[in-house]
Amino acid sequence: MVNYLFLRAIEEKFYSDKYFFRSIYAVLLTFFTLIFCFVSNEQIHKLIYVIPVVLISLTSGSALGLISASIFGISIVWYYKSIKIDDITIILCLALLAWIVGQISQINFHYALQLENEKKFLKDLIETFSEGITICNSLSYVLLCNKQIEQIFKLNKGEIMGKAEVLLWEQCSIPYHKWMPNFMNMEAQIGDKTFLISRFTLKGPEEEENCFVTVINDITELHQQKNKMQRLVTLSAVGELAAGAAHEIRNPLTTVRGFIQLMQARWTDPKLTDLGQLALEELDRVNGIVTSMLQLARPEQAESKMLNINGIVNETWDLYTYSGMSKGIYYEKLLDETVRPFRGSDKQIKQMLLNIMQNAERACSKGDTISVRTYGDHKHTCIDIRDTGRGISPEHMEKILHPFFTTDPAGTGLGLAICNRIISDHNGTMKVTSELGVGTTFTIVFQVHRPSLSLMA
């Protein structure tokens, strides 16, 4: 960019209609050459005129070069008071030299300026791409990159240009030395983001030299949408299964439960009575699973109204904490009184909070702490549910919201899936962070309800 501006400045000063700067340069150089020649040995002063003529023609063009050659020719005639064949030959050679050098200079300059324009066009072009682009030479040093590369690698161009490309990929999930010279759509992980990388080989400016163009596309959001779609497909399958099986399962369960209760009344053996009670409890457990499946697939349509998250937490705090406190778990409640209301179903939000609190309780043991904190801004209302329990292993993090996934032998794997469904139905988001041996944090974010302008008017 600096070279381009410098050449543009020279063009404006030396190759525009304004001759001021180049004329001053030519006059000064001619004047000092004449003074030098007149005070020097006469045997060398004719030949020395070649130097200023070439310099003036090279920097100021053919016209001023010819004028300077003419002035030097007049000085020769004036100095010798006569015209000889050798003098005429020197004058003509100076004029021809001025014209040729001036033409070559203009051609070279415009060619260099054209190259700079093309280079600037290339820079501007790659800046328009939404993908990150790097161009490296055969030694894998970065020659060119766009702003997207700065955002991807959190580096300034000054820290990238001229440096080895391998430095950019130190955190890549696929080591740089394993890359092929050319490939398409290689998926790689850098930190917590996923990228699609393609690499092409181009002919370089020098013979037998190649350049490598690397195109980097951030597909993290696309992956998240893909995972979300997979969960929706799973939920849809669960819904179809639940809708078709609910009546088919519940009716026999009701019949079997009734028969067991009738037989219990006639059993005299206490052991049979206990076994009958156990059978009833298992039937109730199956019925609960069916109910959860129906709730996941077709949540109950409750009345939507303005909700205050602090009020819901306070109303149900004793219900949420009673079981855990009896196990020696500590509870903390940190509520921000400035949080704004959002629209939704209080029944479903209560159930969502209960499921997460029960999940946290199962991860904790005596002495652990479960804290509930609310906060927000003018656009969002947030609630954090954090426990200091055993945490979630990294390989399970992507599966915890999937229906029927559970690490608890007594669990159904539907609790968090139902929570995720309720939050999605309320246009909210849920983020889970966890570390083994440290604990887990569920962060739920709802959009603040803002009345329309018509209602406000």
PDB file of N, CA, C and O in Angstrom, residues 106 110 124 168 180 184 194 239 320 333 383 452:
ATOM      1  N   GLN A 106       9.028   5.765 -19.090  1.00  0.00           N
ATOM      2  CA  GLN A 106       7.567   5.863 -18.990  1.00  0.00           C
ATOM      3  C   GLN A 106       6.916   4.488 -19.085  1.00  0.00           C
ATOM      4  O   GLN A 106       5.968   4.181 -18.359  1.00  0.00           O
ATOM      5  N   HIS A 110       4.766   2.932 -15.984  1.00  0.00           N
ATOM      6  CA  HIS A 110       3.350   2.567 -16.115  1.00  0.00           C
ATOM      7  C   HIS A 110       3.149   1.072 -15.904  1.00  0.00           C
ATOM      8  O   HIS A 110       2.116   0.646 -15.376  1.00  0.00           O
ATOM      9  N   ASP A 124      -8.000  -5.920  -2.270  1.00  0.00           N
ATOM     10  CA  ASP A 124      -9.387  -5.496  -2.046  1.00  0.00           C
ATOM     11  C   ASP A 124     -10.352  -6.642  -2.317  1.00  0.00           C
ATOM     12  O   ASP A 124     -11.394  -6.772  -1.649  1.00  0.00           O
ATOM     13  N   LEU A 168       0.257 -20.411  12.570  1.00  0.00           N
ATOM     14  CA  LEU A 168      -1.182 -20.177  12.707  1.00  0.00           C
ATOM     15  C   LEU A 168      -1.928 -21.442  13.130  1.00  0.00           C
ATOM     16  O   LEU A 168      -3.012 -21.363  13.698  1.00  0.00           O
ATOM     17  N   MET A 180      -1.993 -32.232   3.008  1.00  0.00           N
ATOM     18  CA  MET A 180      -1.624 -32.492   1.631  1.00  0.00           C
ATOM     19  C   MET A 180      -1.449 -31.152   0.905  1.00  0.00           C
ATOM     20  O   MET A 180      -1.997 -30.135   1.325  1.00  0.00           O
ATOM     21  N   MET A 184      -9.708 -30.473  -0.345  1.00  0.00           N
ATOM     22  CA  MET A 184     -10.972 -29.750  -0.309  1.00  0.00           C
ATOM     23  C   MET A 184     -11.755 -30.127   0.947  1.00  0.00           C
ATOM     24  O   MET A 184     -11.875 -31.306   1.284  1.00  0.00           O
ATOM     25  N   THR A 194     -15.165 -24.883  14.907  1.00  0.00           N
ATOM     26  CA  THR A 194     -14.948 -25.850  13.840  1.00  0.00           C
ATOM     27  C   THR A 194     -14.810 -25.111  12.518  1.00  0.00           C
ATOM     28  O   THR A 194     -15.588 -24.198  12.229  1.00  0.00           O
ATOM     29  N   GLY A 239     -41.708 -38.321  19.642  1.00  0.00           N
ATOM     30  CA  GLY A 239     -43.113 -37.904  19.647  1.00  0.00           C
ATOM     31  C   GLY A 239     -44.006 -38.897  18.939  1.00  0.00           C
ATOM     32  O   GLY A 239     -45.091 -39.238  19.427  1.00  0.00           O
ATOM     33  N   TYR A 320     -37.731 -27.276  45.888  1.00  0.00           N
ATOM     34  CA  TYR A 320     -36.473 -27.570  45.208  1.00  0.00           C
ATOM     35  C   TYR A 320     -35.398 -28.066  46.177  1.00  0.00           C
ATOM     36  O   TYR A 320     -34.546 -28.873  45.808  1.00  0.00           O
ATOM     37  N   LYS A 333     -29.102 -18.804  47.358  1.00  0.00           N
ATOM     38  CA  LYS A 333     -30.040 -18.117  46.473  1.00  0.00           C
ATOM     39  C   LYS A 333     -29.593 -16.665  46.331  1.00  0.00           C
ATOM     40  O   LYS A 333     -29.598 -15.901  47.303  1.00  0.00           O
ATOM     41  N   ILE A 383     -30.622 -16.984  34.376  1.00  0.00           N
ATOM     42  CA  ILE A 383     -30.557 -17.701  35.645  1.00  0.00           C
ATOM     43  C   ILE A 383     -29.465 -18.759  35.542  1.00  0.00           C
ATOM     44  O   ILE A 383     -29.394 -19.500  34.567  1.00  0.00           O
ATOM     45  N   SER A 452     -45.107  -4.042  22.003  1.00  0.00           N
ATOM     46  CA  SER A 452     -44.991  -3.407  20.690  1.00  0.00           C
ATOM     47  C   SER A 452     -45.283  -1.935  20.810  1.00  0.00           C
ATOM     48  O   SER A 452     -45.894  -1.450  21.774  1.00  0.00           O
TER      49      SER A 452
END
